[in-house]
Amino acid sequence: MSPVSSHSPHGQSPLRTVQVLGGGNAGSSAHVRSLASGLVARGVKVTVCAPVEADRIYDFTGAGAEHVHVPRSSDPGSVAALRAACADADLVHAHGLHASFRAVLALSGRRTPLVVTWHDRARAEGARAHLVRLLERRVVKAASVVLGATSALVDRARTTGARDARLAAVALPGPRRTVRLEDPERLRPKVRAELGAIGRPLLMAVGSLDRHRGYDTLLDASRAWRALDPVPLVVIAGEGPLRAELQSRIEDEELPVRLIGRRDDVTDLLAAADLALLSSSWESRSLLAQEALHARVPLVATDVGSMPELVGDAAELVPYGDPQALADAVVRLLGDPARCEELREKGVRQAATWPTEDETVAQVLSVYDELTQPRPLI
């Protein structure tokens, strides 16, 4: 591969890129923040188009990018705002289906190269599933290159009609936290005390309170753990439409589960946990799975999507929607310190095979250079 340039391939002004976000997905937002920081460090001009609340959370401007507020797709002015922001771009890079579709509309009639990254599969049922398929087809046919975070997403892009689809595994962004006075060993008991897990195992789940997360299965499994002594505490960090329904079940059935809402200290929460749990019906490149392995926390996850590809043999995988299998796996691990230590060591080795942030930025920038270099006259 030729060396990656830190300037415009034309040797004049810096490469001008626009990153487009829908504003809803934590994984893609964290990736864009990491990408913006790495690109700016290499001399690339970066504009991030996303709702203003996304900039408040992910601080794109703090990474050296310019932030342009573009409202969510339901706002009729979003395409016009995006078209104006892309007027001087050498290349546009959109993340996720809805952001990509708006980018296609905004670039209509222009020859600006469009790169699309699929971080996850769009979930829909019934008539909406047909609409999603139509949007996917429109996007991949308009894109110069489609990057898939997993091989399954690359295959999906190709079967949908992409002319150029490539694997571009997204690195886990490093934690952006304020410097703490405490070391991790002193912080761990503080976090456990705050969560109410003194003298009992702490099981940690993280993710939006949506149907596909499989939290109904997790609550079913937690019934079995009430027979253990001491009773493990399940803590779920995240917000979403199922909060009231889940909270009602927790109270009615007296389950050892706590909902703590959205948190920005997930790294600390995981570091304090005995096990991490992931009960989803589908996962692409799960942030929770990556963070758990990096934090040396044994992971129990559903054997779905690209989870086996991501974690290899460094986690306990169970069938989706099987509360008994989930409950049994947790009980086994809580009673087997040697197996937990084995998973920790395997997790460290598996995490070492994933791309770094620097490698991810270099790969993306090589795609940019490829698409913006002038073609020789034949």
PDB file of N, CA, C and O in Angstrom, residues 156-206:
ATOM      1  N   ARG A 156     -23.609  -8.290   3.119  1.00  0.00           N
ATOM      2  CA  ARG A 156     -24.946  -7.708   2.927  1.00  0.00           C
ATOM      3  C   ARG A 156     -24.883  -6.554   1.925  1.00  0.00           C
ATOM      4  O   ARG A 156     -25.753  -6.422   1.058  1.00  0.00           O
ATOM      5  N   ALA A 157     -23.854  -5.720   2.043  1.00  0.00           N
ATOM      6  CA  ALA A 157     -23.705  -4.604   1.106  1.00  0.00           C
ATOM      7  C   ALA A 157     -23.517  -5.114  -0.323  1.00  0.00           C
ATOM      8  O   ALA A 157     -24.101  -4.576  -1.272  1.00  0.00           O
ATOM      9  N   ARG A 158     -22.727  -6.176  -0.484  1.00  0.00           N
ATOM     10  CA  ARG A 158     -22.482  -6.708  -1.824  1.00  0.00           C
ATOM     11  C   ARG A 158     -23.742  -7.297  -2.437  1.00  0.00           C
ATOM     12  O   ARG A 158     -24.048  -7.061  -3.613  1.00  0.00           O
ATOM     13  N   THR A 159     -24.495  -8.053  -1.644  1.00  0.00           N
ATOM     14  CA  THR A 159     -25.725  -8.651  -2.177  1.00  0.00           C
ATOM     15  C   THR A 159     -26.795  -7.602  -2.439  1.00  0.00           C
ATOM     16  O   THR A 159     -27.701  -7.823  -3.240  1.00  0.00           O
ATOM     17  N   THR A 160     -26.675  -6.444  -1.788  1.00  0.00           N
ATOM     18  CA  THR A 160     -27.641  -5.359  -2.001  1.00  0.00           C
ATOM     19  C   THR A 160     -27.308  -4.546  -3.240  1.00  0.00           C
ATOM     20  O   THR A 160     -28.136  -3.776  -3.721  1.00  0.00           O
ATOM     21  N   GLY A 161     -26.084  -4.686  -3.756  1.00  0.00           N
ATOM     22  CA  GLY A 161     -25.740  -3.985  -4.986  1.00  0.00           C
ATOM     23  C   GLY A 161     -24.558  -3.050  -4.912  1.00  0.00           C
ATOM     24  O   GLY A 161     -24.327  -2.263  -5.834  1.00  0.00           O
ATOM     25  N   ALA A 162     -23.776  -3.113  -3.835  1.00  0.00           N
ATOM     26  CA  ALA A 162     -22.608  -2.229  -3.728  1.00  0.00           C
ATOM     27  C   ALA A 162     -21.575  -2.585  -4.791  1.00  0.00           C
ATOM     28  O   ALA A 162     -21.276  -3.758  -5.021  1.00  0.00           O
ATOM     29  N   ARG A 163     -21.026  -1.568  -5.450  1.00  0.00           N
ATOM     30  CA  ARG A 163     -19.994  -1.829  -6.465  1.00  0.00           C
ATOM     31  C   ARG A 163     -18.635  -2.060  -5.821  1.00  0.00           C
ATOM     32  O   ARG A 163     -17.766  -2.694  -6.406  1.00  0.00           O
ATOM     33  N   ASP A 164     -18.447  -1.538  -4.600  1.00  0.00           N
ATOM     34  CA  ASP A 164     -17.165  -1.694  -3.900  1.00  0.00           C
ATOM     35  C   ASP A 164     -17.465  -1.746  -2.401  1.00  0.00           C
ATOM     36  O   ASP A 164     -17.787  -0.734  -1.790  1.00  0.00           O
ATOM     37  N   ALA A 165     -17.401  -2.926  -1.809  1.00  0.00           N
ATOM     38  CA  ALA A 165     -17.652  -3.093  -0.376  1.00  0.00           C
ATOM     39  C   ALA A 165     -16.432  -3.748   0.257  1.00  0.00           C
ATOM     40  O   ALA A 165     -15.910  -4.731  -0.269  1.00  0.00           O
ATOM     41  N   ARG A 166     -15.973  -3.176   1.386  1.00  0.00           N
ATOM     42  CA  ARG A 166     -14.738  -3.654   2.011  1.00  0.00           C
ATOM     43  C   ARG A 166     -14.921  -3.765   3.520  1.00  0.00           C
ATOM     44  O   ARG A 166     -15.686  -3.009   4.124  1.00  0.00           O
ATOM     45  N   LEU A 167     -14.165  -4.678   4.109  1.00  0.00           N
ATOM     46  CA  LEU A 167     -14.156  -4.810   5.562  1.00  0.00           C
ATOM     47  C   LEU A 167     -13.291  -3.710   6.145  1.00  0.00           C
ATOM     48  O   LEU A 167     -12.158  -3.505   5.721  1.00  0.00           O
ATOM     49  N   ALA A 168     -13.844  -2.994   7.110  1.00  0.00           N
ATOM     50  CA  ALA A 168     -13.095  -1.948   7.798  1.00  0.00           C
ATOM     51  C   ALA A 168     -13.507  -1.988   9.262  1.00  0.00           C
ATOM     52  O   ALA A 168     -14.340  -1.209   9.720  1.00  0.00           O
ATOM     53  N   ALA A 169     -12.948  -2.951   9.987  1.00  0.00           N
ATOM     54  CA  ALA A 169     -13.312  -3.130  11.397  1.00  0.00           C
ATOM     55  C   ALA A 169     -13.041  -1.850  12.172  1.00  0.00           C
ATOM     56  O   ALA A 169     -11.982  -1.229  12.037  1.00  0.00           O
ATOM     57  N   VAL A 170     -14.018  -1.436  12.958  1.00  0.00           N
ATOM     58  CA  VAL A 170     -13.947  -0.176  13.693  1.00  0.00           C
ATOM     59  C   VAL A 170     -13.273  -0.409  15.038  1.00  0.00           C
ATOM     60  O   VAL A 170     -13.681  -1.281  15.809  1.00  0.00           O
ATOM     61  N   ALA A 171     -12.238   0.366  15.328  1.00  0.00           N
ATOM     62  CA  ALA A 171     -11.524   0.217  16.596  1.00  0.00           C
ATOM     63  C   ALA A 171     -12.384   0.708  17.754  1.00  0.00           C
ATOM     64  O   ALA A 171     -13.236   1.590  17.601  1.00  0.00           O
ATOM     65  N   LEU A 172     -12.154   0.123  18.927  1.00  0.00           N
ATOM     66  CA  LEU A 172     -12.807   0.604  20.142  1.00  0.00           C
ATOM     67  C   LEU A 172     -12.124   1.894  20.551  1.00  0.00           C
ATOM     68  O   LEU A 172     -10.927   1.896  20.855  1.00  0.00           O
ATOM     69  N   PRO A 173     -12.857   3.020  20.565  1.00  0.00           N
ATOM     70  CA  PRO A 173     -12.221   4.279  20.973  1.00  0.00           C
ATOM     71  C   PRO A 173     -11.786   4.214  22.431  1.00  0.00           C
ATOM     72  O   PRO A 173     -12.454   3.610  23.268  1.00  0.00           O
ATOM     73  N   GLY A 174     -10.647   4.817  22.716  1.00  0.00           N
ATOM     74  CA  GLY A 174     -10.187   4.875  24.102  1.00  0.00           C
ATOM     75  C   GLY A 174     -11.116   5.732  24.939  1.00  0.00           C
ATOM     76  O   GLY A 174     -11.803   6.622  24.429  1.00  0.00           O
ATOM     77  N   PRO A 175     -11.187   5.468  26.245  1.00  0.00           N
ATOM     78  CA  PRO A 175     -12.087   6.242  27.112  1.00  0.00           C
ATOM     79  C   PRO A 175     -11.668   7.695  27.180  1.00  0.00           C
ATOM     80  O   PRO A 175     -10.481   8.004  27.310  1.00  0.00           O
ATOM     81  N   ARG A 176     -12.643   8.580  27.075  1.00  0.00           N
ATOM     82  CA  ARG A 176     -12.390  10.016  27.242  1.00  0.00           C
ATOM     83  C   ARG A 176     -12.944  10.420  28.597  1.00  0.00           C
ATOM     84  O   ARG A 176     -14.088  10.792  28.756  1.00  0.00           O
ATOM     85  N   ARG A 177     -12.121  10.289  29.625  1.00  0.00           N
ATOM     86  CA  ARG A 177     -12.582  10.581  30.970  1.00  0.00           C
ATOM     87  C   ARG A 177     -11.690  11.641  31.591  1.00  0.00           C
ATOM     88  O   ARG A 177     -10.525  11.788  31.244  1.00  0.00           O
ATOM     89  N   THR A 178     -12.247  12.326  32.557  1.00  0.00           N
ATOM     90  CA  THR A 178     -11.415  13.233  33.318  1.00  0.00           C
ATOM     91  C   THR A 178     -10.438  12.409  34.149  1.00  0.00           C
ATOM     92  O   THR A 178     -10.723  11.284  34.536  1.00  0.00           O
ATOM     93  N   VAL A 179      -9.261  12.968  34.413  1.00  0.00           N
ATOM     94  CA  VAL A 179      -8.263  12.247  35.194  1.00  0.00           C
ATOM     95  C   VAL A 179      -8.761  12.086  36.623  1.00  0.00           C
ATOM     96  O   VAL A 179      -9.170  13.050  37.274  1.00  0.00           O
ATOM     97  N   ARG A 180      -8.716  10.873  37.147  1.00  0.00           N
ATOM     98  CA  ARG A 180      -9.201  10.606  38.490  1.00  0.00           C
ATOM     99  C   ARG A 180      -8.018  10.592  39.462  1.00  0.00           C
ATOM    100  O   ARG A 180      -6.923  10.171  39.135  1.00  0.00           O
ATOM    101  N   LEU A 181      -8.328  11.002  40.681  1.00  0.00           N
ATOM    102  CA  LEU A 181      -7.307  10.971  41.703  1.00  0.00           C
ATOM    103  C   LEU A 181      -7.093   9.546  42.206  1.00  0.00           C
ATOM    104  O   LEU A 181      -6.001   9.167  42.588  1.00  0.00           O
ATOM    105  N   GLU A 182      -8.177   8.730  42.194  1.00  0.00           N
ATOM    106  CA  GLU A 182      -8.065   7.374  42.706  1.00  0.00           C
ATOM    107  C   GLU A 182      -7.488   6.440  41.652  1.00  0.00           C
ATOM    108  O   GLU A 182      -7.709   6.616  40.476  1.00  0.00           O
ATOM    109  N   ASP A 183      -6.759   5.422  42.117  1.00  0.00           N
ATOM    110  CA  ASP A 183      -6.351   4.386  41.189  1.00  0.00           C
ATOM    111  C   ASP A 183      -7.507   3.396  41.049  1.00  0.00           C
ATOM    112  O   ASP A 183      -8.428   3.384  41.855  1.00  0.00           O
ATOM    113  N   PRO A 184      -7.470   2.545  39.992  1.00  0.00           N
ATOM    114  CA  PRO A 184      -8.597   1.645  39.735  1.00  0.00           C
ATOM    115  C   PRO A 184      -8.950   0.739  40.906  1.00  0.00           C
ATOM    116  O   PRO A 184     -10.120   0.451  41.150  1.00  0.00           O
ATOM    117  N   GLU A 185      -7.947   0.278  41.660  1.00  0.00           N
ATOM    118  CA  GLU A 185      -8.229  -0.633  42.769  1.00  0.00           C
ATOM    119  C   GLU A 185      -8.991   0.065  43.891  1.00  0.00           C
ATOM    120  O   GLU A 185      -9.785  -0.554  44.598  1.00  0.00           O
ATOM    121  N   ARG A 186      -8.746   1.358  44.063  1.00  0.00           N
ATOM    122  CA  ARG A 186      -9.501   2.102  45.078  1.00  0.00           C
ATOM    123  C   ARG A 186     -10.863   2.510  44.541  1.00  0.00           C
ATOM    124  O   ARG A 186     -11.816   2.655  45.300  1.00  0.00           O
ATOM    125  N   LEU A 187     -10.947   2.699  43.213  1.00  0.00           N
ATOM    126  CA  LEU A 187     -12.216   3.129  42.621  1.00  0.00           C
ATOM    127  C   LEU A 187     -13.236   1.993  42.609  1.00  0.00           C
ATOM    128  O   LEU A 187     -14.434   2.222  42.802  1.00  0.00           O
ATOM    129  N   ARG A 188     -12.776   0.759  42.415  1.00  0.00           N
ATOM    130  CA  ARG A 188     -13.674  -0.392  42.298  1.00  0.00           C
ATOM    131  C   ARG A 188     -14.636  -0.530  43.484  1.00  0.00           C
ATOM    132  O   ARG A 188     -15.855  -0.628  43.275  1.00  0.00           O
ATOM    133  N   PRO A 189     -14.168  -0.526  44.742  1.00  0.00           N
ATOM    134  CA  PRO A 189     -15.133  -0.646  45.849  1.00  0.00           C
ATOM    135  C   PRO A 189     -16.084   0.538  45.941  1.00  0.00           C
ATOM    136  O   PRO A 189     -17.240   0.382  46.365  1.00  0.00           O
ATOM    137  N   LYS A 190     -15.629   1.717  45.524  1.00  0.00           N
ATOM    138  CA  LYS A 190     -16.522   2.885  45.531  1.00  0.00           C
ATOM    139  C   LYS A 190     -17.677   2.688  44.557  1.00  0.00           C
ATOM    140  O   LYS A 190     -18.834   2.976  44.870  1.00  0.00           O
ATOM    141  N   VAL A 191     -17.347   2.220  43.354  1.00  0.00           N
ATOM    142  CA  VAL A 191     -18.385   1.998  42.340  1.00  0.00           C
ATOM    143  C   VAL A 191     -19.346   0.911  42.804  1.00  0.00           C
ATOM    144  O   VAL A 191     -20.568   1.048  42.692  1.00  0.00           O
ATOM    145  N   ARG A 192     -18.815  -0.176  43.360  1.00  0.00           N
ATOM    146  CA  ARG A 192     -19.665  -1.269  43.828  1.00  0.00           C
ATOM    147  C   ARG A 192     -20.575  -0.808  44.958  1.00  0.00           C
ATOM    148  O   ARG A 192     -21.747  -1.198  45.023  1.00  0.00           O
ATOM    149  N   ALA A 193     -20.056   0.048  45.838  1.00  0.00           N
ATOM    150  CA  ALA A 193     -20.884   0.561  46.931  1.00  0.00           C
ATOM    151  C   ALA A 193     -22.007   1.441  46.388  1.00  0.00           C
ATOM    152  O   ALA A 193     -23.159   1.355  46.833  1.00  0.00           O
ATOM    153  N   GLU A 194     -21.673   2.264  45.414  1.00  0.00           N
ATOM    154  CA  GLU A 194     -22.692   3.145  44.821  1.00  0.00           C
ATOM    155  C   GLU A 194     -23.818   2.332  44.178  1.00  0.00           C
ATOM    156  O   GLU A 194     -24.996   2.684  44.267  1.00  0.00           O
ATOM    157  N   LEU A 195     -23.458   1.201  43.574  1.00  0.00           N
ATOM    158  CA  LEU A 195     -24.454   0.379  42.886  1.00  0.00           C
ATOM    159  C   LEU A 195     -25.195  -0.569  43.820  1.00  0.00           C
ATOM    160  O   LEU A 195     -26.182  -1.189  43.422  1.00  0.00           O
ATOM    161  N   GLY A 196     -24.703  -0.707  45.059  1.00  0.00           N
ATOM    162  CA  GLY A 196     -25.354  -1.613  46.004  1.00  0.00           C
ATOM    163  C   GLY A 196     -24.873  -3.039  45.877  1.00  0.00           C
ATOM    164  O   GLY A 196     -25.639  -3.979  46.133  1.00  0.00           O
ATOM    165  N   ALA A 197     -23.609  -3.233  45.474  1.00  0.00           N
ATOM    166  CA  ALA A 197     -23.080  -4.584  45.254  1.00  0.00           C
ATOM    167  C   ALA A 197     -21.967  -4.909  46.237  1.00  0.00           C
ATOM    168  O   ALA A 197     -20.965  -5.534  45.883  1.00  0.00           O
ATOM    169  N   ILE A 198     -22.117  -4.501  47.488  1.00  0.00           N
ATOM    170  CA  ILE A 198     -21.136  -4.848  48.517  1.00  0.00           C
ATOM    171  C   ILE A 198     -21.411  -6.275  48.984  1.00  0.00           C
ATOM    172  O   ILE A 198     -22.533  -6.612  49.366  1.00  0.00           O
ATOM    173  N   GLY A 199     -20.374  -7.118  48.953  1.00  0.00           N
ATOM    174  CA  GLY A 199     -20.522  -8.476  49.448  1.00  0.00           C
ATOM    175  C   GLY A 199     -21.359  -9.387  48.571  1.00  0.00           C
ATOM    176  O   GLY A 199     -21.851 -10.424  49.033  1.00  0.00           O
ATOM    177  N   ARG A 200     -21.552  -9.023  47.326  1.00  0.00           N
ATOM    178  CA  ARG A 200     -22.324  -9.864  46.401  1.00  0.00           C
ATOM    179  C   ARG A 200     -21.777  -9.675  44.986  1.00  0.00           C
ATOM    180  O   ARG A 200     -21.215  -8.614  44.666  1.00  0.00           O
ATOM    181  N   PRO A 201     -21.929 -10.673  44.122  1.00  0.00           N
ATOM    182  CA  PRO A 201     -21.433 -10.523  42.749  1.00  0.00           C
ATOM    183  C   PRO A 201     -22.178  -9.415  42.001  1.00  0.00           C
ATOM    184  O   PRO A 201     -23.382  -9.212  42.201  1.00  0.00           O
ATOM    185  N   LEU A 202     -21.439  -8.716  41.133  1.00  0.00           N
ATOM    186  CA  LEU A 202     -22.012  -7.644  40.306  1.00  0.00           C
ATOM    187  C   LEU A 202     -21.975  -8.077  38.842  1.00  0.00           C
ATOM    188  O   LEU A 202     -20.905  -8.352  38.292  1.00  0.00           O
ATOM    189  N   LEU A 203     -23.159  -8.159  38.231  1.00  0.00           N
ATOM    190  CA  LEU A 203     -23.298  -8.530  36.826  1.00  0.00           C
ATOM    191  C   LEU A 203     -23.713  -7.289  36.047  1.00  0.00           C
ATOM    192  O   LEU A 203     -24.742  -6.677  36.367  1.00  0.00           O
ATOM    193  N   MET A 204     -22.947  -6.922  35.020  1.00  0.00           N
ATOM    194  CA  MET A 204     -23.150  -5.640  34.355  1.00  0.00           C
ATOM    195  C   MET A 204     -23.627  -5.818  32.919  1.00  0.00           C
ATOM    196  O   MET A 204     -23.030  -6.570  32.138  1.00  0.00           O
ATOM    197  N   ALA A 205     -24.709  -5.142  32.563  1.00  0.00           N
ATOM    198  CA  ALA A 205     -25.195  -5.084  31.183  1.00  0.00           C
ATOM    199  C   ALA A 205     -25.294  -3.617  30.778  1.00  0.00           C
ATOM    200  O   ALA A 205     -25.650  -2.769  31.594  1.00  0.00           O
ATOM    201  N   VAL A 206     -24.974  -3.330  29.521  1.00  0.00           N
ATOM    202  CA  VAL A 206     -24.990  -1.953  29.027  1.00  0.00           C
ATOM    203  C   VAL A 206     -25.656  -1.924  27.666  1.00  0.00           C
ATOM    204  O   VAL A 206     -25.338  -2.746  26.799  1.00  0.00           O
TER     205      VAL A 206
END
